[in-house]
Coordinates of C-alpha atoms and ligand atoms in Angstrom, one line a residue:
M159 CA 17.0 22.0 -12.9
R160 CA 13.9 22.4 -15.7
I161 CA 12.6 19.8 -18.0
D162 CA 12.2 21.3 -21.4
K163 CA 9.1 19.8 -23.6
K164 CA 10.8 19.3 -26.8
Q165 CA 13.0 16.6 -24.5
I166 CA 10.0 15.0 -23.3
D167 CA 8.3 14.9 -26.8
Q168 CA 11.4 13.7 -28.6
H169 CA 11.6 11.1 -26.1
N170 CA 8.4 9.7 -26.6
S171 CA 9.0 9.7 -30.5
D172 CA 11.4 7.5 -29.9
V173 CA 9.6 4.8 -28.0
Q174 CA 6.2 6.1 -29.6
K175 CA 6.0 2.8 -31.9
T176 CA 6.9 -0.2 -29.4
H177 CA 4.5 1.8 -26.8
Q178 CA 1.2 2.0 -29.9
K179 CA 1.7 -1.5 -30.3
R180 CA 1.6 -2.8 -26.8
F181 CA -1.6 0.0 -26.1
D182 CA -3.5 -1.3 -28.8
F183 CA -2.9 -5.2 -27.6
A184 CA -3.5 -4.3 -24.2
K185 CA -6.6 -1.9 -25.1
S186 CA -7.9 -4.8 -27.4
D187 CA -8.7 -7.1 -24.3
I188 CA -10.2 -3.9 -22.1
P189 CA -13.8 -2.7 -23.0
N190 CA -13.1 0.4 -20.6
A191 CA -9.9 1.7 -21.2
E192 CA -10.9 4.9 -22.3
A193 CA -12.4 5.3 -18.7
I194 CA -9.4 4.1 -17.2
I195 CA -7.3 6.2 -18.9
Q196 CA -9.2 8.8 -17.9
K197 CA -9.0 8.5 -14.2
L198 CA -5.2 8.1 -14.3
I199 CA -5.0 11.5 -15.9
D200 CA -6.9 12.9 -13.2
F201 CA -4.7 11.1 -10.6
N202 CA -2.3 12.9 -8.4
V203 CA 0.0 11.4 -5.7
A204 CA 1.6 14.1 -3.3
I205 CA 5.4 13.9 -2.7
P206 CA 7.1 14.5 0.9
S207 CA 9.2 17.1 0.7
W208 CA 11.3 14.7 3.0
A209 CA 12.3 12.2 1.0
L210 CA 14.2 14.1 -1.8
G211 CA 17.8 13.1 -0.4
T212 CA 19.1 9.8 0.4
G213 CA 17.6 8.6 4.1
G214 CA 19.4 6.2 7.0
T215 CA 19.4 4.0 9.3
R216 CA 21.2 4.1 12.9
F217 CA 24.0 2.4 11.7
A218 CA 24.5 4.6 8.6
R219 CA 23.4 7.1 5.7
F220 CA 25.4 6.9 2.3
S221 CA 24.8 10.1 1.5
G222 CA 24.1 10.5 -2.3
A223 CA 25.0 13.4 -4.7
G224 CA 23.0 16.3 -5.8
E225 CA 20.7 16.6 -3.6
P226 CA 18.3 19.5 -2.9
G227 CA 20.0 22.0 -0.2
N228 CA 16.6 24.0 0.6
L229 CA 13.0 24.0 0.1
E230 CA 13.1 25.6 -3.6
Q231 CA 15.2 22.8 -4.5
K232 CA 12.7 20.2 -3.3
M233 CA 9.7 21.5 -4.8
E234 CA 12.1 21.3 -8.2
D235 CA 12.9 18.0 -8.0
I236 CA 9.5 17.5 -7.3
G237 CA 8.3 19.4 -10.4
L238 CA 10.6 17.4 -12.0
L239 CA 8.8 14.3 -11.3
H240 CA 6.1 15.9 -12.4
A241 CA 7.4 16.7 -15.6
L242 CA 7.7 13.2 -16.4
N243 CA 4.8 11.6 -15.0
N244 CA 2.4 14.2 -15.0
S245 CA 0.7 12.4 -11.2
S246 CA 3.0 14.1 -8.7
G247 CA 1.4 17.4 -8.7
A248 CA 1.7 18.0 -4.7
I249 CA 4.3 18.4 -2.1
S250 CA 3.7 17.5 2.0
L251 CA 5.9 20.0 3.5
H252 CA 7.3 18.7 7.2
I253 CA 8.1 21.5 9.7
P254 CA 10.2 23.0 11.2
W255 CA 12.5 21.3 8.4
D256 CA 10.8 23.0 5.6
I257 CA 9.6 26.5 6.9
P258 CA 9.4 28.8 3.8
S259 CA 11.6 31.8 4.1
D260 CA 9.2 34.2 1.7
Y261 CA 6.4 33.0 1.3
A262 CA 5.3 34.4 -1.6
A263 CA 8.7 33.7 -3.7
I264 CA 7.8 29.8 -2.7
K265 CA 3.8 30.3 -3.8
Q266 CA 5.0 31.5 -7.2
L267 CA 7.4 28.6 -7.8
A268 CA 5.0 26.2 -6.7
T269 CA 2.6 28.1 -9.4
D270 CA 5.7 27.7 -12.0
L271 CA 5.8 24.0 -11.1
N272 CA 2.4 23.2 -11.7
L273 CA 2.5 21.8 -7.6
K274 CA 0.0 21.6 -5.0
F275 CA 0.8 22.3 -1.4
D276 CA -0.8 18.9 0.3
A277 CA -1.2 18.1 3.8
M278 CA 1.3 19.9 6.4
N279 CA 3.0 17.8 8.8
S280 CA 4.1 18.6 12.5
N281 CA 7.2 17.2 14.2
T282 CA 7.4 16.7 17.6
F283 CA 9.7 13.4 17.3
Q284 CA 12.5 15.3 17.7
D285 CA 14.0 18.4 20.3
Q286 CA 14.4 21.0 18.3
K287 CA 17.6 23.0 18.7
D288 CA 16.3 26.3 20.0
Q289 CA 13.6 24.2 22.1
A290 CA 12.9 25.1 25.7
L291 CA 11.5 21.7 26.9
S292 CA 12.6 18.1 25.6
Y293 CA 9.8 15.7 24.3
K294 CA 11.6 12.6 25.5
F295 CA 9.1 11.2 27.1
G296 CA 6.4 12.5 24.5
S297 CA 4.4 15.4 23.4
L298 CA 0.7 15.4 23.8
Q299 CA 0.7 12.6 25.8
N300 CA 3.2 14.4 28.6
T301 CA 2.4 14.1 32.2
N302 CA 4.2 17.8 31.9
K303 CA 1.1 20.1 31.5
A304 CA 3.8 22.7 29.7
I305 CA 5.4 20.3 27.7
R306 CA 2.0 19.2 25.6
R307 CA 1.3 22.6 25.6
Q308 CA 4.5 23.8 23.8
A309 CA 3.6 20.6 21.5
I310 CA 0.0 22.2 20.7
E311 CA 2.0 25.4 20.0
H312 CA 4.0 23.7 17.4
N313 CA 1.1 22.1 15.9
I314 CA -1.0 25.5 15.6
E315 CA 2.1 27.0 14.3
V316 CA 2.3 24.5 11.6
I317 CA -1.5 25.4 10.6
K318 CA -0.6 29.0 10.2
H319 CA 2.2 28.0 7.8
G320 CA 0.2 25.8 6.0
V321 CA -2.8 28.7 5.5
K322 CA 0.0 31.0 4.2
L323 CA 0.4 28.3 1.7
G324 CA -3.1 27.1 0.8
S325 CA -2.4 23.7 2.2
K326 CA -6.0 22.3 3.5
A327 CA -5.3 19.6 6.0
L328 CA -2.5 18.8 9.0
T329 CA -1.1 15.2 9.6
V330 CA 0.0 14.5 13.1
W331 CA 1.9 11.4 13.6
L332 CA 2.9 11.1 17.4
S333 CA 5.8 9.1 18.2
D334 CA 4.6 9.0 21.7
G335 CA 4.6 5.6 23.8
S336 CA 6.3 3.8 26.0
C337 CA 9.4 1.3 25.7
F338 CA 8.9 -1.0 29.2
P339 CA 5.7 -1.9 30.9
G340 CA 4.9 0.0 33.9
Q341 CA 6.4 3.0 32.3
L342 CA 2.9 4.7 31.1
N343 CA -0.3 5.3 32.3
F344 CA -2.1 4.2 29.0
R345 CA -5.4 5.8 30.1
K346 CA -4.1 9.2 31.0
A347 CA -1.9 9.0 28.2
F348 CA -4.8 8.7 25.5
Q349 CA -6.8 11.8 27.9
N350 CA -4.0 13.9 27.6
T351 CA -3.2 13.3 23.9
L352 CA -7.2 13.9 23.4
E353 CA -7.2 17.1 25.0
S354 CA -4.2 18.1 23.3
L355 CA -5.5 17.1 20.2
H356 CA -9.0 19.2 20.7
E357 CA -7.1 22.8 21.7
I358 CA -5.7 21.6 18.1
Y359 CA -8.4 20.8 16.0
A360 CA -10.1 23.7 17.7
A361 CA -7.4 25.9 16.6
L362 CA -8.7 24.5 12.9
P363 CA -9.9 26.7 9.9
S364 CA -13.3 26.1 9.0
D365 CA -12.4 24.0 6.0
W366 CA -9.1 22.4 7.2
K367 CA -8.8 18.5 8.2
V368 CA -6.3 17.2 10.5
F369 CA -5.1 13.6 9.9
V370 CA -4.5 10.9 13.1
E371 CA -1.3 9.3 11.7
Y372 CA -1.1 5.7 13.5
K373 CA 1.7 3.7 14.1
A374 CA 2.3 -0.1 16.0
F375 CA 5.9 0.7 16.7
E376 CA 8.8 2.7 16.7
P377 CA 10.4 4.9 18.3
N378 CA 8.6 3.7 21.2
F379 CA 8.9 -0.3 21.4
Y380 CA 6.3 -1.2 24.0
S381 CA 3.2 1.0 23.3
M382 CA 2.3 3.8 21.0
T383 CA -0.4 6.3 21.9
V384 CA -1.4 5.9 18.7
G385 CA -0.8 2.6 18.1
D386 CA -3.6 1.1 15.4
W387 CA -6.4 2.2 13.6
G388 CA -8.9 1.4 15.9
Q389 CA -6.8 4.1 18.6
S390 CA -6.5 6.8 15.8
L391 CA -10.5 6.2 15.1
L392 CA -11.4 6.7 18.7
Y393 CA -9.4 10.3 18.3
A394 CA -11.0 10.8 15.4
N395 CA -14.3 10.0 16.3
K396 CA -14.2 12.1 19.7
L397 CA -12.5 14.9 18.1
G398 CA -15.3 15.6 15.5
P399 CA -16.2 16.1 11.9
K400 CA -12.8 17.4 10.5
A401 CA -11.0 14.7 11.8
F402 CA -9.5 11.7 10.2
T403 CA -7.2 8.4 10.5
L404 CA -4.2 8.6 7.9
V405 CA -3.1 5.2 6.8
D406 CA 0.9 4.5 6.3
L407 CA 1.8 1.1 4.8
G408 CA 4.4 0.4 7.2
H409 CA 2.5 1.2 10.4
H410 CA 0.9 -2.3 11.0
L411 CA 1.8 -5.2 12.9
P412 CA 3.4 -8.3 11.0
N413 CA 0.2 -9.7 8.4
A414 CA -2.4 -7.0 9.3
N415 CA -5.0 -7.1 6.8
I416 CA -4.5 -3.3 5.5
E417 CA -7.5 -3.7 2.9
Q418 CA -9.5 -4.5 5.5
I419 CA -9.3 -1.9 7.7
V420 CA -9.1 0.0 5.0
A421 CA -13.1 -0.9 3.9
L422 CA -13.9 -0.3 7.3
L423 CA -12.3 2.9 7.7
M424 CA -14.3 4.2 4.1
M425 CA -17.4 2.5 5.7
E426 CA -17.1 4.8 8.6
E427 CA -16.3 8.2 6.6
K428 CA -13.1 8.5 8.4
L429 CA -10.4 7.6 6.5
A430 CA -8.3 10.2 5.0
G431 CA -6.0 9.2 2.8
F432 CA -2.7 7.3 3.1
H433 CA 1.4 7.2 3.2
F434 CA 2.4 5.0 0.4
N435 CA 5.2 2.8 1.0
D436 CA 6.0 -1.0 0.9
S437 CA 7.9 -3.1 3.5
K438 CA 9.0 -6.6 4.7
Y439 CA 9.2 -6.5 8.3
G440 CA 8.9 -3.0 9.8
D441 CA 8.4 0.5 9.1
D442 CA 10.9 0.2 6.2
D443 CA 9.7 3.0 3.9
L444 CA 10.6 0.8 0.8
T445 CA 9.4 1.7 -2.7
V446 CA 5.8 1.3 -3.1
G447 CA 4.6 -2.4 -4.4
S448 CA 8.1 -3.6 -4.3
I449 CA 7.6 -6.3 -2.0
K450 CA 3.6 -6.5 -1.7
P451 CA 2.3 -5.6 -5.0
Y452 CA -0.6 -7.7 -4.1
Q453 CA -2.2 -6.2 -1.2
L454 CA -1.6 -2.8 -3.0
F455 CA -3.8 -4.2 -5.6
L456 CA -6.2 -5.3 -2.8
I457 CA -6.2 -2.3 -1.0
F458 CA -6.8 -0.1 -4.1
N459 CA -10.0 -2.7 -4.9
E460 CA -11.2 -1.8 -1.2
L461 CA -10.5 1.9 -1.7
V462 CA -12.8 1.8 -5.3
E463 CA -15.4 -0.2 -4.0
G464 CA -15.7 2.0 -1.2
M465 CA -15.3 5.4 -3.0
D466 CA -17.9 4.5 -5.7
A467 CA -20.4 3.0 -2.9
R468 CA -20.2 6.4 -1.6
G469 CA -20.1 8.5 -5.0
L470 CA -16.5 10.3 -3.8
N471 CA -14.2 12.0 -6.7
H472 CA -11.2 9.5 -6.6
A473 CA -8.9 11.9 -7.4
T474 CA -9.7 14.9 -5.1
D475 CA -11.5 12.8 -1.9
L476 CA -8.8 11.2 -0.3
G477 CA -5.2 12.2 0.3
W478 CA -2.8 10.6 -1.6
M479 CA 0.6 10.7 -0.5
I480 CA 4.1 8.5 -0.8
D481 CA 6.2 8.5 2.6
A482 CA 9.2 6.4 1.7
S483 CA 12.8 6.5 2.6
H484 CA 15.5 5.7 0.3
N485 CA 19.0 4.2 1.7
V486 CA 20.3 2.5 -1.9
K487 CA 18.5 4.0 -5.0
D488 CA 18.7 7.5 -6.0
P489 CA 15.3 9.4 -4.5
L490 CA 13.8 10.6 -7.8
E491 CA 14.1 6.9 -10.2
D492 CA 12.8 6.0 -6.6
L493 CA 9.6 8.0 -6.5
L494 CA 8.9 7.5 -9.8
Q495 CA 9.1 4.0 -9.6
S496 CA 6.3 4.3 -6.4
V497 CA 4.2 6.8 -8.4
E498 CA 4.1 4.0 -11.7
A499 CA 3.0 1.2 -8.6
I500 CA 0.4 3.3 -7.4
M501 CA -1.0 4.4 -10.7
L502 CA -0.9 0.5 -11.8
S503 CA -2.5 -0.7 -9.0
Y504 CA -5.2 2.0 -9.2
A505 CA -5.8 1.1 -12.9
Q506 CA -6.4 -2.8 -12.0
A507 CA -8.8 -1.8 -9.2
L508 CA -10.8 0.2 -11.8
L509 CA -10.6 -2.9 -14.1
V510 CA -12.3 -5.6 -11.4
D511 CA -15.8 -6.3 -13.0
R512 CA -17.4 -5.6 -9.8
T513 CA -20.7 -6.5 -10.8
Q514 CA -19.4 -10.4 -11.5
L515 CA -17.5 -10.0 -8.3
N516 CA -20.7 -8.8 -6.2
K517 CA -22.3 -11.7 -8.0
A518 CA -20.1 -14.3 -6.8
Q519 CA -19.1 -12.8 -3.2
E520 CA -23.5 -13.0 -2.9
N521 CA -23.0 -17.0 -3.5
N522 CA -20.2 -17.4 -2.2
D523 CA -18.5 -18.7 -5.3
V524 CA -15.3 -18.7 -3.3
V525 CA -13.6 -19.7 -6.6
A526 CA -14.7 -17.5 -8.8
A527 CA -13.9 -14.6 -6.6
Q528 CA -10.3 -15.1 -6.6
E529 CA -10.3 -15.7 -10.2
I530 CA -12.0 -12.1 -11.0
L531 CA -9.4 -10.7 -8.6
Q532 CA -6.0 -12.5 -9.6
N533 CA -6.9 -12.4 -13.4
T534 CA -7.4 -8.9 -12.9
F535 CA -4.2 -8.5 -10.8
R536 CA -2.3 -10.3 -13.5
T537 CA -3.2 -8.3 -16.5
D538 CA -1.1 -6.2 -17.5
L539 CA -1.7 -2.0 -17.6
R540 CA 1.4 -0.6 -18.1
A541 CA 0.8 0.5 -21.5
L542 CA -2.7 2.0 -20.0
V543 CA -0.7 3.7 -17.3
A544 CA 2.5 5.3 -20.2
E545 CA -0.8 6.2 -22.6
A546 CA -2.3 8.6 -20.2
R547 CA 0.9 10.0 -18.7
L548 CA 1.9 10.6 -22.8
R549 CA -2.3 12.3 -23.1
A550 CA -1.2 14.5 -20.0
G551 CA 1.8 15.1 -21.7
G552 CA 4.6 13.2 -19.4
A553 CA 7.2 10.5 -20.6
L554 CA 6.0 7.3 -21.8
D555 CA 9.0 5.9 -19.9
P556 CA 10.1 8.4 -17.3
I557 CA 13.3 6.3 -15.5
A558 CA 14.3 5.7 -19.3
F559 CA 14.1 9.0 -19.8
Y560 CA 15.7 10.3 -16.6
R561 CA 18.9 8.2 -17.4
Y562 CA 19.2 8.8 -21.2
N563 CA 18.9 12.8 -20.3
K564 CA 21.8 12.0 -17.2
I565 CA 19.4 14.2 -14.8
R566 CA 21.2 13.1 -11.5
A567 CA 24.7 14.4 -13.4
G568 CA 23.1 17.5 -14.3
L569 CA 21.8 17.9 -10.7
I570 CA 25.5 17.0 -9.2
K571 CA 26.3 19.5 -11.8
E572 CA 24.3 22.6 -10.3
R573 CA 24.2 21.3 -6.9
G574 CA 27.6 19.7 -6.0
T575 CA 27.6 16.6 -4.3
N576 CA 28.2 17.7 -1.0
T577 CA 24.3 19.2 -0.3
I578 CA 22.2 17.5 1.9
A579 CA 18.8 17.1 2.3
T580 CA 16.8 18.1 5.4
G581 CA 14.7 14.9 6.2
L582 CA 15.3 11.2 7.6
Ligands
LIG21 C1 6.5 8.2 10.7 C2 6.5 8.5 9.4 C3 5.6 10.3 9.3 C4 6.7 11.6 9.3 C5 7.4 10.5 9.5 C6 8.5 11.9 8.9 O1 6.9 7.0 10.7 O2 5.7 7.6 8.7 O3 4.6 9.7 8.7 O4 6.2 12.5 9.7 O5 7.5 9.2 8.8
LIG22 MN1 4.3 8.7 7.3

């Protein structure tokens, strides 16, 4: 399904008056409103190919209707999101769930939909039906050299798929670890994993990066072989200049100070980027900003401070991606909400008066520092984010447009109710 620009123009003219009033009020109090809007227009968040269908848990999966049944339909859905918010201009593929059958056709479709190919994701956390050896006891860590070899070859295969599509990065998330004390020799598991990652690193084209994604627990529940930012940084430092750490917001132990982790990984120039989502307990993969919006703002506050300290390009020098799963909501509405939450937190971080904040920090004026951050967080920037969307050719209110134009009903009419999207 494609959205006609005229439909968006009609929607925008219907809500323009209300928007203009809100925008005029918002910008009247924001001296750098135009600079913030330009940064928002340039900012894009990649959408995971595995989050366009209904997700589930081990207990149940309540499938939705009109889901994308193949890679082309997944790209169509991301194209639809991008047409509405002009901030979702990239897709991140997961192999083997999304192996293109016709590369030229897929690349042409991406061009037609104004989409780029973001980081590729390997998968050694499942056994594929035609797979010789099992990853039950891990992949790159496995005590069996042949199983490590199989996993290395898979990652190299994923790089080859990515090169054909124009991707520039490989994300390696390993489910490897142990469920019980005594099951694993931690040192050998680390060294097997590092040795294996060195072989994958050696296969990277010169202009590629590898992102080492860490996770505290699940599916292993005693140890994970890439269990936290420190372990991921160890691997990235030992691998070389093309290796970085990837922060998935849901992969931390309860109450971890993620904004501090982000500040230090930025300082070490080893932060690859993000898998944005939100969570209350574990790796819940909930809508971004739906549980801990202040934490998301504090993370972007550290990101803007860190990126400006190094003169980085906000839009292109880090990897911005959502990694969520939708058990009870329409996946496309959920993703629209997540992108909105990211844009709002980024806009607020751009609004922080850093000169005053640095002064308060230097003077240990705790209250002043707190007031600067909390007042910024309590500043409503939704009209600025909407204005950026409008200027970029998007819809002022994507969710309202999506519902008013019965997009899901249209997808069901096109695809029927039984299509299942590959993914989690
Ligand atoms: C692991 C993870 C990883 C993906 C998977 C789909 O929890 O976050 O990034 O490979 O989800
Ligand atoms: Mn992730």
